[in-house]
Tab-separated table of C-alpha atoms in Angstrom:
chain	number	residue	atom	x	y	z
T	1	MET	CA	116.714	119.754	126.966
T	2	SER	CA	113.529	117.965	125.920
T	3	ALA	CA	111.402	119.424	123.179
T	4	GLU	CA	107.841	120.544	123.865
T	5	PHE	CA	105.456	117.585	123.655
T	6	LYS	CA	103.004	117.609	120.745
T	7	ASP	CA	99.539	116.101	121.171
T	8	TYR	CA	99.021	114.797	117.655
T	9	TYR	CA	95.630	113.289	118.451
T	10	GLN	CA	94.366	116.657	119.650
T	11	ILE	CA	95.826	118.405	116.600
T	12	LEU	CA	93.861	116.135	114.248
T	13	GLY	CA	90.823	116.065	116.525
T	14	VAL	CA	90.713	112.272	116.827
T	15	ALA	CA	90.546	109.862	119.754
T	16	ARG	CA	93.622	107.914	120.843
T	17	ASP	CA	91.980	104.705	119.639
T	18	ALA	CA	91.134	106.183	116.218
T	19	THR	CA	91.527	103.850	113.268
T	20	GLY	CA	93.794	104.533	110.324
T	21	THR	CA	90.723	105.470	108.314
T	22	ASP	CA	89.621	107.948	110.999
T	23	ILE	CA	93.039	109.591	110.954
T	24	LYS	CA	93.088	109.792	107.168
T	25	LYS	CA	89.634	111.380	107.045
T	26	ALA	CA	90.516	113.892	109.777
T	27	PHE	CA	93.716	114.893	108.016
T	28	ARG	CA	92.029	115.342	104.640
T	29	LYS	CA	89.295	117.473	106.173
T	30	LEU	CA	91.794	119.763	107.927
T	31	ALA	CA	94.149	119.861	104.925
T	32	ARG	CA	91.395	121.134	102.650
T	33	VAL	CA	90.695	123.986	105.055
T	34	HIS	CA	94.231	124.964	105.973
T	35	HIS	CA	96.244	124.274	102.827
T	36	PRO	CA	98.135	127.509	101.960
T	37	ASP	CA	97.039	127.256	98.331
T	38	VAL	CA	93.365	127.647	99.247
T	39	ALA	CA	93.357	129.643	102.511
T	40	SER	CA	92.980	133.426	102.587
T	41	ASP	CA	95.499	133.946	105.419
T	42	LYS	CA	98.393	132.038	103.861
T	43	LYS	CA	100.901	132.624	106.661
T	44	ALA	CA	98.596	131.347	109.394
T	45	ALA	CA	97.431	128.506	107.163
T	46	GLU	CA	101.005	127.450	106.481
T	47	GLU	CA	101.781	127.142	110.186
T	48	LYS	CA	98.588	125.194	110.836
T	49	PHE	CA	99.179	122.984	107.817
T	50	LYS	CA	102.684	122.171	109.040
T	51	GLU	CA	101.208	121.144	112.385
T	52	ILE	CA	98.519	118.858	110.976
T	53	ASN	CA	100.945	117.426	108.412
T	54	GLU	CA	103.356	116.543	111.210
T	55	ALA	CA	100.576	114.890	113.212
T	56	ASN	CA	99.506	112.891	110.171
T	57	GLU	CA	103.108	111.930	109.412
T	58	VAL	CA	103.324	110.192	112.795
T	59	LEU	CA	99.815	108.842	113.353
T	60	SER	CA	99.399	107.442	109.834
T	61	ASP	CA	102.579	105.390	110.187
T	62	PRO	CA	102.013	102.309	112.430
T	63	GLU	CA	105.604	102.205	113.690
T	64	LYS	CA	105.804	105.924	114.421
T	65	ARG	CA	102.371	105.844	116.055
T	66	LYS	CA	103.374	102.954	118.321
T	67	LYS	CA	106.512	104.798	119.364
T	68	TYR	CA	104.507	107.975	119.939
T	69	ASP	CA	101.900	106.185	122.061
T	70	GLU	CA	104.631	104.669	124.222
T	71	LEU	CA	106.299	108.039	124.535
T	72	GLY	CA	102.989	109.671	125.447
T	73	SER	CA	102.485	107.296	128.363
T	74	ASP	CA	106.002	107.999	129.607
T	75	TRP	CA	105.406	111.730	129.261
T	76	GLN	CA	102.241	111.624	131.356
T	77	ASN	CA	104.074	109.618	134.021
T	78	GLY	CA	106.831	112.150	134.252
T	79	GLY	CA	109.062	110.753	131.537
T	80	SER	CA	110.659	108.178	133.824
T	81	ARG	CA	111.852	106.087	130.900
T	82	ARG	CA	113.826	108.729	129.054
T	83	ARG	CA	114.431	108.050	125.376
T	84	PRO	CA	117.763	108.735	123.658
T	85	GLN	CA	117.991	112.075	121.892
T	86	HIS	CA	119.310	111.692	118.351
T	87	GLN	CA	121.782	114.258	117.168
T	88	GLY	CA	121.556	115.915	113.757
T	89	ALA	CA	122.966	113.980	110.830
T	90	ALA	CA	124.694	116.855	109.060
T	91	HIS	CA	128.426	116.682	108.276
T	92	HIS	CA	128.797	112.925	108.720
T	93	ASP	CA	130.900	111.493	105.899
T	94	THR	CA	128.559	109.520	103.663
T	95	GLY	CA	130.493	109.953	100.453
T	96	SER	CA	127.919	112.443	99.204
T	97	SER	CA	127.839	116.176	98.720
T	98	PRO	CA	126.818	118.272	101.778
T	99	ASP	CA	123.495	119.119	100.131
T	100	ALA	CA	122.594	115.441	99.997
T	101	GLU	CA	122.904	114.862	103.741
T	102	PHE	CA	119.876	113.354	105.464
T	103	ASN	CA	118.707	116.309	107.508
T	104	PHE	CA	115.151	117.368	108.285
T	105	GLY	CA	116.135	120.983	108.812
T	106	GLY	CA	113.911	123.370	106.888
T	107	THR	CA	111.082	120.912	106.362
T	108	GLY	CA	108.783	122.592	108.892
T	109	PHE	CA	108.767	119.755	111.427
T	110	SER	CA	108.921	120.707	115.093
T	111	ASP	CA	111.841	120.043	117.440
T	112	PHE	CA	109.713	117.347	119.063
T	113	PHE	CA	109.348	115.493	115.757
T	114	GLU	CA	113.016	115.816	114.898
T	115	GLN	CA	114.038	114.576	118.343
T	116	TYR	CA	111.940	111.411	118.269
T	117	PHE	CA	110.935	110.697	114.658
T	118	SER	CA	113.629	112.179	112.404
T	119	GLY	CA	114.714	108.809	111.000
T	120	ALA	CA	118.256	108.972	112.365
T	121	SER	CA	119.839	105.649	113.170
T	122	ARG	CA	120.826	104.605	116.693
T	123	TYR	CA	124.117	106.481	116.449
T	124	GLY	CA	122.741	109.604	114.815
T	125	PHE	CA	123.840	108.730	111.264
T	126	PRO	CA	121.432	108.615	108.346
T	127	GLU	CA	120.262	105.047	107.842
T	128	GLY	CA	122.968	103.124	106.015
T	129	ALA	CA	125.475	105.984	106.104
T	130	ALA	CA	127.981	104.086	108.202
T	131	ALA	CA	127.866	101.004	105.986
T	132	GLY	CA	130.936	100.009	104.028
T	133	ARG	CA	133.445	101.902	106.157
T	134	ALA	CA	135.780	98.900	106.583
T	135	GLY	CA	138.439	97.896	104.073
T	136	GLY	CA	138.060	99.106	100.495
T	137	ALA	CA	134.293	99.071	100.550
T	138	ARG	CA	132.610	102.463	100.296
T	139	ARG	CA	128.955	103.376	100.315
T	140	GLY	CA	127.722	104.839	97.045
T	141	ASN	CA	127.055	108.553	96.703
T	142	ASP	CA	123.595	109.905	97.375
T	143	VAL	CA	121.745	111.396	94.412
T	144	GLU	CA	119.238	114.240	94.496
T	145	GLY	CA	116.582	115.374	92.029
T	146	ASP	CA	113.199	117.111	91.824
T	147	ILE	CA	109.723	115.605	91.531
T	148	LEU	CA	106.668	117.640	90.527
T	149	VAL	CA	103.451	116.751	92.349
T	150	THR	CA	99.852	117.782	91.731
T	151	LEU	CA	97.434	119.287	94.258
T	152	GLU	CA	95.466	116.034	94.163
T	153	GLU	CA	98.584	114.062	95.094
T	154	ILE	CA	99.254	116.497	97.939
T	155	MET	CA	95.744	116.085	99.306
T	156	GLU	CA	95.324	112.340	98.794
T	157	GLY	CA	98.853	110.958	98.688
T	158	ALA	CA	99.985	108.750	95.812
T	159	VAL	CA	102.393	106.099	94.583
T	160	ARG	CA	104.304	107.341	91.546
T	161	PRO	CA	106.316	105.131	89.153
T	162	ILE	CA	109.753	106.637	88.500
T	163	SER	CA	112.408	105.835	85.886
T	164	LEU	CA	115.879	107.387	86.103
T	165	GLN	CA	118.965	107.002	83.950
T	166	MET	CA	122.156	106.864	85.983
T	167	THR	CA	125.790	106.100	85.216
T	168	ASN	CA	127.068	103.032	87.043
T	169	THR	CA	130.375	104.148	88.597
T	170	ARG	CA	131.618	100.565	88.595
T	171	THR	CA	131.057	99.824	84.900
T	172	GLY	CA	130.728	103.301	83.373
T	173	LYS	CA	127.500	102.228	81.673
T	174	VAL	CA	124.244	104.195	81.762
T	175	GLU	CA	121.544	102.155	83.466
T	176	THR	CA	117.806	102.722	83.819
T	177	HIS	CA	116.421	102.414	87.333
T	178	SER	CA	112.656	101.898	87.638
T	179	PHE	CA	110.867	101.924	90.977
T	180	GLN	CA	107.869	103.386	92.791
T	181	VAL	CA	107.890	106.354	95.120
T	182	ARG	CA	105.262	106.948	97.791
T	183	ILE	CA	104.194	110.593	97.955
T	184	PRO	CA	102.759	111.138	101.448
T	185	ALA	CA	99.554	113.115	101.811
T	186	GLY	CA	100.212	116.673	102.927
T	187	VAL	CA	103.800	116.744	101.691
T	188	GLN	CA	105.198	120.265	101.651
T	189	ASP	CA	106.985	122.031	98.851
T	190	GLY	CA	110.741	121.603	99.207
T	191	LYS	CA	110.568	118.516	101.408
T	192	ARG	CA	112.773	115.639	100.309
T	193	ILE	CA	111.534	112.072	99.927
T	194	ARG	CA	114.194	109.471	100.638
T	195	VAL	CA	114.328	106.380	98.416
T	196	PRO	CA	116.795	103.915	100.001
T	197	ARG	CA	119.463	102.224	97.875
T	198	GLN	CA	118.528	103.971	94.623
T	199	GLY	CA	121.595	106.220	94.483
T	200	GLU	CA	124.994	105.433	93.014
T	201	PRO	CA	126.289	101.862	93.514
T	202	GLY	CA	128.755	101.335	96.349
T	203	ALA	CA	132.363	100.208	95.967
T	204	GLY	CA	133.196	96.639	96.871
T	205	ASP	CA	130.388	95.039	98.848
T	206	ALA	CA	129.128	98.337	100.262
T	207	PRO	CA	125.500	99.331	99.594
T	208	ALA	CA	124.309	101.876	97.072
T	209	GLY	CA	123.618	105.417	98.169
T	210	ASP	CA	120.135	106.819	98.604
T	211	LEU	CA	118.027	108.906	96.242
T	212	TYR	CA	116.467	112.124	97.536
T	213	LEU	CA	113.592	113.583	95.563
T	214	ARG	CA	112.819	117.210	96.392
T	215	VAL	CA	109.089	117.876	96.148
T	216	ARG	CA	108.004	120.740	93.925
T	217	HIS	CA	104.362	121.910	93.769
């Protein structure tokens, strides 16, 4: 069963040919009005904020927007070119704990978003989860932690430098990993940000696991 189509352009109040700047301005304007931290009716504001955050998540990303625009044309023509429906990624063996699975459940995104933009690979696995299955190679474990963000970062988005100390399972030595994390504008409390290949190193020639940073306001 197909999920209900979401008109992200209508949600943000922008034209289909809107520029990236137009989309950013529209999102910021709506976010300031409907953010649960500033609205009087917090429950209604939370639902509206989820909706505009989802629209911004797609339209502010060139690849997602292109896919959405193609999907929109198909939808208006009766959906003749049906797209594959990705299955949920939970319970696939990635060498990580169940809590570290790549799963958008609970983030507030609609079924439509999860069906077409959830980030699952072609076969429904989290990206890179199937790597290193052959021979003695094994993908590294995923790692999860918290990241505190400010209201300004929520409203504007930000790039945050991060340094983590992690034990290398191959050598047993503690290593410092330094990298930058993009905090998307409108990110919700509890949502996880995936940082590819910054988890534990893999065995053999398999890739490292991913790092998941849970957003805390």
